[in-house]
CSV table of C-alpha atoms in Angstrom, one decimal:
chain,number,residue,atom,x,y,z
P,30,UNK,CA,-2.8,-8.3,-34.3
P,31,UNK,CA,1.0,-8.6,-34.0
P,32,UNK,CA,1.4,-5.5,-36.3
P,33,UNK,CA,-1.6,-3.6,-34.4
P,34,UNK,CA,0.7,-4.3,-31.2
P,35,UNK,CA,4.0,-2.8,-32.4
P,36,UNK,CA,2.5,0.5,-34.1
P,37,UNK,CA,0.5,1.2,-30.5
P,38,UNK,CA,3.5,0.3,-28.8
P,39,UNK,CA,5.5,2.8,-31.1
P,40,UNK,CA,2.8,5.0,-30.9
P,41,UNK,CA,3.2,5.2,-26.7
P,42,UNK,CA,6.9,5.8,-27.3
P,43,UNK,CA,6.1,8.5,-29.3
P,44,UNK,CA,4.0,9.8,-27.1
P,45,UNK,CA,6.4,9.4,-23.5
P,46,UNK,CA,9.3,11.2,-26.0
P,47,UNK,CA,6.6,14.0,-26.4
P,48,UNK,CA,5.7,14.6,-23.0
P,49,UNK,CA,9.6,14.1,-21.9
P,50,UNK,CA,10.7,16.9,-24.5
P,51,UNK,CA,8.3,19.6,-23.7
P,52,UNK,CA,7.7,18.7,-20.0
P,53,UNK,CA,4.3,18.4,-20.6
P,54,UNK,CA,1.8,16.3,-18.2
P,55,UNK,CA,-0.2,13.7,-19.3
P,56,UNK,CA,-4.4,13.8,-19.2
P,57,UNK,CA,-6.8,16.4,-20.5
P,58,UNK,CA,-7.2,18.7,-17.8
P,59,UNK,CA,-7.0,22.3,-17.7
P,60,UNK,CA,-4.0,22.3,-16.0
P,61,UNK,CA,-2.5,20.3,-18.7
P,62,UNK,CA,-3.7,22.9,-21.0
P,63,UNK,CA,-2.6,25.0,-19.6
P,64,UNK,CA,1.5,23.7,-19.6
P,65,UNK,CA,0.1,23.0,-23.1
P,66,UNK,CA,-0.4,26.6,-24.4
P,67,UNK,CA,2.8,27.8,-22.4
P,68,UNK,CA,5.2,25.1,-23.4
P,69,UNK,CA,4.2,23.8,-26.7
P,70,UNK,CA,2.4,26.4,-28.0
P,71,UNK,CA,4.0,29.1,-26.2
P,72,UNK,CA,0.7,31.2,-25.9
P,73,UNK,CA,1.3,32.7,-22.4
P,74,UNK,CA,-2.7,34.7,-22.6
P,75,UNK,CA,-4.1,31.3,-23.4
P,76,UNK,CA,-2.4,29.5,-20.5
P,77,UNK,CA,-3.3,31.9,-17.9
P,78,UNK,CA,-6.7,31.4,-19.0
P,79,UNK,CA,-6.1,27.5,-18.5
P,80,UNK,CA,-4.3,28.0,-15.2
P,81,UNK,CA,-7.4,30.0,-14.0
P,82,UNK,CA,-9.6,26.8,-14.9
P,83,UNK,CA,-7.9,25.1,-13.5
P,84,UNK,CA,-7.5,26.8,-9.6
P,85,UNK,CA,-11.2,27.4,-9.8
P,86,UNK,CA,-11.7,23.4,-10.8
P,87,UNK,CA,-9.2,22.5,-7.9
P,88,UNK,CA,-6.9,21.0,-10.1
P,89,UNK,CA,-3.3,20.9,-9.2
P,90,UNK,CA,-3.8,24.2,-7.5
P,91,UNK,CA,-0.5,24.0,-6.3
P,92,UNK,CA,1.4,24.5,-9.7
P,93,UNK,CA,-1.2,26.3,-11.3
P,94,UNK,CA,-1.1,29.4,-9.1
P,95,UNK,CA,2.8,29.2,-8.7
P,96,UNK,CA,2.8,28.8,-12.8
P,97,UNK,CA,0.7,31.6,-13.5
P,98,UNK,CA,2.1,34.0,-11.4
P,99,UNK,CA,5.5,33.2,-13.3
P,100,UNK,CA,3.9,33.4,-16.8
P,101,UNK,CA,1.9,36.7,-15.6
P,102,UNK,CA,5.5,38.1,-14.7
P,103,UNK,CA,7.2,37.4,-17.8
P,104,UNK,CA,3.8,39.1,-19.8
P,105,UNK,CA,4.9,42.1,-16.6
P,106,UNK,CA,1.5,41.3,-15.7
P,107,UNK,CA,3.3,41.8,-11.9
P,108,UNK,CA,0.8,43.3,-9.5
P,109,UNK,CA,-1.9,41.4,-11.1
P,110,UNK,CA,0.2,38.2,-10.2
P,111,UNK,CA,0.7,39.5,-6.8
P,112,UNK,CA,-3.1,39.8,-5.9
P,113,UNK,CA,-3.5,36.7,-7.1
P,114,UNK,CA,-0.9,34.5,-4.9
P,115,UNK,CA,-2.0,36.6,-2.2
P,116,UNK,CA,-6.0,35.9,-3.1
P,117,UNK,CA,-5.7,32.4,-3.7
P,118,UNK,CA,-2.7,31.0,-1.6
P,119,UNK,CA,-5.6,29.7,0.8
P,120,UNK,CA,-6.3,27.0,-1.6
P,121,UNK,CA,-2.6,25.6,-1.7
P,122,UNK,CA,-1.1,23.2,0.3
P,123,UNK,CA,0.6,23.5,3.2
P,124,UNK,CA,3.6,22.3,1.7
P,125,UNK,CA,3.1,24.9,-1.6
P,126,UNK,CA,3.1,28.2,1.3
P,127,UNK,CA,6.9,28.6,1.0
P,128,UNK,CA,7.8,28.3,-2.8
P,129,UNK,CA,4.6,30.9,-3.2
P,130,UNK,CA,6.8,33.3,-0.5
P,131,UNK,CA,9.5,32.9,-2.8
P,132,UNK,CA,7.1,33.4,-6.2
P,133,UNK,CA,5.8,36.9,-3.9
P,134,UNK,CA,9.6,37.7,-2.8
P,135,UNK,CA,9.9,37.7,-7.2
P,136,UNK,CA,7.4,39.6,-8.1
P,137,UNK,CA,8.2,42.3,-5.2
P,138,UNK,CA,11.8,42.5,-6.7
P,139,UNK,CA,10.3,42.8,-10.6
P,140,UNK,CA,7.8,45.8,-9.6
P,141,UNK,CA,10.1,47.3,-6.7
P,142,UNK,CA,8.3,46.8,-3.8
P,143,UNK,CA,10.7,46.8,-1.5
P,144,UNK,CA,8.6,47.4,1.9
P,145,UNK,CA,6.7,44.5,1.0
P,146,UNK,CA,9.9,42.5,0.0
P,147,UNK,CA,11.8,43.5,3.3
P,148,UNK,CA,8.8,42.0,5.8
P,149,UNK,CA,8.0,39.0,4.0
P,150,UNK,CA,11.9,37.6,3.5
P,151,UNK,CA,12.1,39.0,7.6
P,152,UNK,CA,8.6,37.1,8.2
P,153,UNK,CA,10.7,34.0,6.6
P,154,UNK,CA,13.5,34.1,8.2
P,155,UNK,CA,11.4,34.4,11.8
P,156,UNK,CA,10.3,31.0,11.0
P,157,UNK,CA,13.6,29.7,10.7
P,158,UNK,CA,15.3,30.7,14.2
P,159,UNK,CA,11.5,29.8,15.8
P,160,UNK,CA,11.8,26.4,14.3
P,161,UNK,CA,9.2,26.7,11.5
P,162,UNK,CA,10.7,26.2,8.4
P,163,UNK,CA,11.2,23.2,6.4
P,164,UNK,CA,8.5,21.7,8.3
P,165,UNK,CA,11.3,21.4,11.1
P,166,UNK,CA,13.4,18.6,9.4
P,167,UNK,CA,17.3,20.2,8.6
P,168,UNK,CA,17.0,20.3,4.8
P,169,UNK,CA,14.2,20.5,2.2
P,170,UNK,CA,14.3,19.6,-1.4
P,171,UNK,CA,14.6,21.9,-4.0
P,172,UNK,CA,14.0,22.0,-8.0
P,173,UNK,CA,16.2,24.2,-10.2
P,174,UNK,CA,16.3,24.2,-14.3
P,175,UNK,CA,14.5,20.5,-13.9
P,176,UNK,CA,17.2,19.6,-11.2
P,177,UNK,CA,16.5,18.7,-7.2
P,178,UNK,CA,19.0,19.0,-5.2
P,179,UNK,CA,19.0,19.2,-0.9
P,180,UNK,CA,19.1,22.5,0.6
P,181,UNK,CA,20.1,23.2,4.8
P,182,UNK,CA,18.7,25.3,6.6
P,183,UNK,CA,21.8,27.7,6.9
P,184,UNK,CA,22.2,27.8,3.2
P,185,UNK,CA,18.3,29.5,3.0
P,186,UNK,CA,19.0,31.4,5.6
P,187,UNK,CA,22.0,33.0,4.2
P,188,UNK,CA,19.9,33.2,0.6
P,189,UNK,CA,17.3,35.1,2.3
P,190,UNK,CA,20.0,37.4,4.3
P,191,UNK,CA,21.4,37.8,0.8
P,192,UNK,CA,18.0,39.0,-0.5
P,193,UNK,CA,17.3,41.1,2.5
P,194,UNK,CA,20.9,42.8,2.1
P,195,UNK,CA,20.0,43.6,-1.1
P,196,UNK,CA,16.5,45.0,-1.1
P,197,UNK,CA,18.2,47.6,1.9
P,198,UNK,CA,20.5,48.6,-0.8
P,199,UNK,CA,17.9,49.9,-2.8
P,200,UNK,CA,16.6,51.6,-0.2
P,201,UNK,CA,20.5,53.0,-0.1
P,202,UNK,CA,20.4,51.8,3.8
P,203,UNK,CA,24.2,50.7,3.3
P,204,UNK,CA,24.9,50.0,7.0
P,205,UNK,CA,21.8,48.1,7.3
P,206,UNK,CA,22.7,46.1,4.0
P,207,UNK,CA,26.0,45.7,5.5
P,208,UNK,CA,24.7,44.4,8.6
P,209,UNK,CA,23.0,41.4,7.0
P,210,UNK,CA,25.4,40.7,4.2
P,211,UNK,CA,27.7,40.5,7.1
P,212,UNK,CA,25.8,37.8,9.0
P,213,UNK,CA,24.8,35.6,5.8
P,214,UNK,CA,28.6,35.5,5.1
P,215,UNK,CA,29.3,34.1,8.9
P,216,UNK,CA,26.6,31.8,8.3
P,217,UNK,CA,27.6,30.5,4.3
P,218,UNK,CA,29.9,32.5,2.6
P,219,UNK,CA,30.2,33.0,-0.8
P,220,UNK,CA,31.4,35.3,-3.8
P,221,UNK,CA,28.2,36.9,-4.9
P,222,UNK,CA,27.4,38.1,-0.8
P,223,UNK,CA,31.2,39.1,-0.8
P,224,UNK,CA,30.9,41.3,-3.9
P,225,UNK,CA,27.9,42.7,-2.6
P,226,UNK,CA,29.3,43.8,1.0
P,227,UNK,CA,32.2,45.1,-0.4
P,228,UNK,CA,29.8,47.4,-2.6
P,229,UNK,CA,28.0,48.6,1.2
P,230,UNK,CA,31.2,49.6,1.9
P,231,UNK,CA,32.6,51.5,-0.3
P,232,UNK,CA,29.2,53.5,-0.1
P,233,UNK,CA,30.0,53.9,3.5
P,234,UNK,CA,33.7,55.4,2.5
P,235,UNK,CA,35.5,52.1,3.6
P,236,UNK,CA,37.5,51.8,0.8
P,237,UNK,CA,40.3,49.5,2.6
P,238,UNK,CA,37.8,47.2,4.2
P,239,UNK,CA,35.8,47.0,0.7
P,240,UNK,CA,39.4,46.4,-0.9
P,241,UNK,CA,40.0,43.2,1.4
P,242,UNK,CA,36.4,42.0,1.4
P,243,UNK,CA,36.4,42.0,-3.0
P,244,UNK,CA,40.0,40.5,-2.5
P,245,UNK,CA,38.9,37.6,-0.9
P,246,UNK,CA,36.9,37.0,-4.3
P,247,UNK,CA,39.7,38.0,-6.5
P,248,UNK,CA,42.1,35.6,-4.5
P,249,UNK,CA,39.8,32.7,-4.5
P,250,UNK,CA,39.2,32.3,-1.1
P,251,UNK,CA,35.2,32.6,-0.8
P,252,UNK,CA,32.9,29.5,-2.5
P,253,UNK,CA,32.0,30.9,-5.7
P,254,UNK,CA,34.7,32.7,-6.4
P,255,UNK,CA,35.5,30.8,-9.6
P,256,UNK,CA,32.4,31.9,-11.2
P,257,UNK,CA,32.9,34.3,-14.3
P,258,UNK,CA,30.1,36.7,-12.8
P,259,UNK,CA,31.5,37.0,-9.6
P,260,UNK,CA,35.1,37.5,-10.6
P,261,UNK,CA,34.2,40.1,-13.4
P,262,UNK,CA,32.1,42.0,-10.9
P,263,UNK,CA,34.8,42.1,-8.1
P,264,UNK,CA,37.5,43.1,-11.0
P,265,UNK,CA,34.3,46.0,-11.8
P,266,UNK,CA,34.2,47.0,-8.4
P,267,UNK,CA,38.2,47.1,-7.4
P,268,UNK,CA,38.1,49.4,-10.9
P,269,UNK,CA,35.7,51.6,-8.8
P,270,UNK,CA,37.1,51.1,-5.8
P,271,UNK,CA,40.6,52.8,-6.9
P,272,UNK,CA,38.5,55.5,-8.9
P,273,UNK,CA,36.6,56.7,-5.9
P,274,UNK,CA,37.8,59.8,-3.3
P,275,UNK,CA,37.3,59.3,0.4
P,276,UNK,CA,34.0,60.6,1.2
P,277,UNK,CA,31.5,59.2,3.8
P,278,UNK,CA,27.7,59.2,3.4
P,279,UNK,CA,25.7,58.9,6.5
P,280,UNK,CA,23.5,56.0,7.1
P,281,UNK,CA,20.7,54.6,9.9
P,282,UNK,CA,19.3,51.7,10.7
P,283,UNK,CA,16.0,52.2,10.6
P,284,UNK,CA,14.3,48.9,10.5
P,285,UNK,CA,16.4,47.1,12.5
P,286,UNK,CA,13.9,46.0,15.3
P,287,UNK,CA,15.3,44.3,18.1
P,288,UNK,CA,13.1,41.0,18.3
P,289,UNK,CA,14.5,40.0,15.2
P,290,UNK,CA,18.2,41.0,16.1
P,291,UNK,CA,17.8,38.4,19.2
P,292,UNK,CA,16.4,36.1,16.6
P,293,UNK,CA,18.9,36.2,14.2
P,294,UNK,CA,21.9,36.3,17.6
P,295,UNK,CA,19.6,33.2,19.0
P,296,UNK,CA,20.4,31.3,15.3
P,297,UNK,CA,23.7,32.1,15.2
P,298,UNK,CA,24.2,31.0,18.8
P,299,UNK,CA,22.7,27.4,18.6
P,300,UNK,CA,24.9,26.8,15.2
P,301,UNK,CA,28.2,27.7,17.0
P,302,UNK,CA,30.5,28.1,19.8
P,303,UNK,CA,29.4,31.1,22.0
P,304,UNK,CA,32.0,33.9,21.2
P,305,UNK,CA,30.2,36.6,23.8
P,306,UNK,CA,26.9,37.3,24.3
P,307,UNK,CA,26.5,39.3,21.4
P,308,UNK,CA,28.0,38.9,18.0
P,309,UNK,CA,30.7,41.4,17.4
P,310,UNK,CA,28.4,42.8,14.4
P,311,UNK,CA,25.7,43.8,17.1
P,312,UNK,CA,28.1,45.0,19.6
P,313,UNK,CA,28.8,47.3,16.9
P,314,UNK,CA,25.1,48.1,16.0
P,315,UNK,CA,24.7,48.9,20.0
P,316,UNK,CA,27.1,51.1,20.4
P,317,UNK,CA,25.9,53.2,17.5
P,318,UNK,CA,22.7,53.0,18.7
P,319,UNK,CA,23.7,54.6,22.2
P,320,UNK,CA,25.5,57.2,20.2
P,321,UNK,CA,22.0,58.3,18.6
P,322,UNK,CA,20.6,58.6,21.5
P,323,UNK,CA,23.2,60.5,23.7
C-alpha cells in the first residue's frame, strides 16, 4: 500500500510539472483540447476545431473565443477571426468585452482595416473620459507573456492614443497622427510615442521640431528611452532626418469630430491643473480650422 502511495503521489507530480510546462488546463473538456492541440501538439486546425466545441458547449467561452481568434490569426485566418469575435462576443462576459476590443483592434491592424480600427480604439477611449472603463475602478489587471501586472487608466489611454496615432499614419493623416501622439505624450510619455511624433513631423517638413522631439529619446529623457528598439529607431530617423530637403506636404483633419475633442479636453482637464480652456494643441487645431473655412 505504502509503495502504491508514493508512485500515485509521484505520478500527480508528474502530472502538475506537465500541466505547469505546457500551460495546459486540467479536465477533459473541449476547451482543454483544445490548449491541448495548440500547445502540446501544436496543431493550430485541430484546436480551432476544439475551441469551436467548446463556445458552442458554453465552455470557458471566454478564452475560447479570445484563443481562437489568436490561433486563426497566426494561420492569417484574419477576417474569418473577425466575424467570429464580432458573432459570438454576446456569449462572453462582461468582464471578457474589453480584451476581445483589443483581440478586434489586432486583427484590424494584421488585415489593414484601418476605418474599422480608428472607431473602435475612439469608441474605447469614449468610455474612458465617460467613466466606463475598467469597470470604473482606476486600474485593471493585465496579463502579458504569463505576467499580471496593474495598469491606470492614463497609461491605456495613452496606449490607445498611441494606436490611434498610428493607424492615422497609415492613412498618411500626419497632422491628425500628430495631434494624438501629441496628447498621449502629455498624458504618459515615452520613447516609442516620441519616435513616432517625431516621424509626423518630419512628414509635415518640421525638421527642427522632429530633431528635438527624437532628441529627447537619444538624450534619455523620455521613459523608454533605454530600450535598444527605441534608440536604434530614433538614431534611424535623425539619419533621415539630416537626409531630408525642406518640403511641406499638406494635410487635414478629417475625422477629427468635435464631441470627442471635448472628450479627450474634459480627460485632460480633470487629471490636471487648468492651463486655459483649451489645450494649446486644440487652440492650434481651431485656428486651422477657421483658416479652412475663411
Amino acid at each position: 500500500m505504502e509503495g502504491s502511495s508514493k508512485r500515485s503521489s509521484k505520478g500527480n507530480k508528474e502530472k502538475d510539472m506537465y500541466h505547469i510546462i505546457h500551460k495546459v488546463p486540467y479536465g477533459d473538456t473541449p476547451y482543454v483540447k483544445a490548449k491541448h492541440a495548440q500547445l502540446v501538439e501544436k496543431d493550430p486546425v485541430a484546436a480551432i476545431v476544439w475551441f469551436w466545441k467548446a463556445i458552442n458547449a458554453g465552455d470557458r467561452v471566454d478564452s475560447a473565443l479570445k484563443d481562437m481568434a489568436v490561433v486563426m490569426k497566426q494561420l492569417d485566418r484574419t477576417e474569418e477571426a473577425i466575424e467570429a469575435v464580432k458573432s459570438f462576443r454576446g456569449l462572453c462576459s462582461k468582464q471578457a468585452q474589453e480584451s476581445l476590443d483589443n483581440v478586434l483592434i489586432d486583427l484590424y491592424k494584421k488585415c489593414g482595416k484601418i476605418e474599422e480600427q480608428i472607431d473602435l480604439l475612439k469608441r474605447k477611449l469614449r468610455s474612458i473620459y465617460q467613466g466606463e472603463a475598467f469597470n470604473g475602478k482606476p486600474t485593471k489587471t493585465a496579463r502579458s507573456h504569463g505576467k499580471k501586472f496593474q495598469v491606470s487608466v492614463k497609461q491605456e489611454t495613452s496606449r490607445l492614443l498611441g494606436n490611434l496615432g498610428w493607424a492615422y499614419m497609415q492613412k498618411s493623416n500626419f497632422m491628425m497622427a500628430e495631434v494624438v501622439y501629441q496628447k498621449a505624450q502629455m498624458i504618459d510619455p515615452d520613447a516609442n510615442k516620441a519616435c513616432n511624433l517625431g516621424l509626423c513631423l518630419m512628414k509635415q517638413g518640421r525638421y527642427e521640431e522632429a530633431n528635438s522631439v527624437i532628441q529627447d529619446v537619444l538624450q534619455g529623457r523620455l521613459p523608454g528611452s533605454d530600450d535598444c528598439k527605441s534608440r536604434n529607431r530614433a538614431e534611424e530617423l535623425i539619419l533621415e532626418l539630416r537626409s531630408m530637403q525642406p518640403s511641406l506636404e499638406p494635410s487635414d483633419l478629417e475625422g477629427l469630430d468635435d464631441d470627442f475633442v471635448k472628450g479627450l479636453e474634459q480627460l485632460m482637464n480633470e487629471w490636471g491643473p487648468v492651463r486655459s480652456k483649451r489645450l494649446p494643441i486644440f487652440e492650434e487645431i481651431s485656428s486651422f480650422r477657421d483658416q479652412l473655412a475663411c
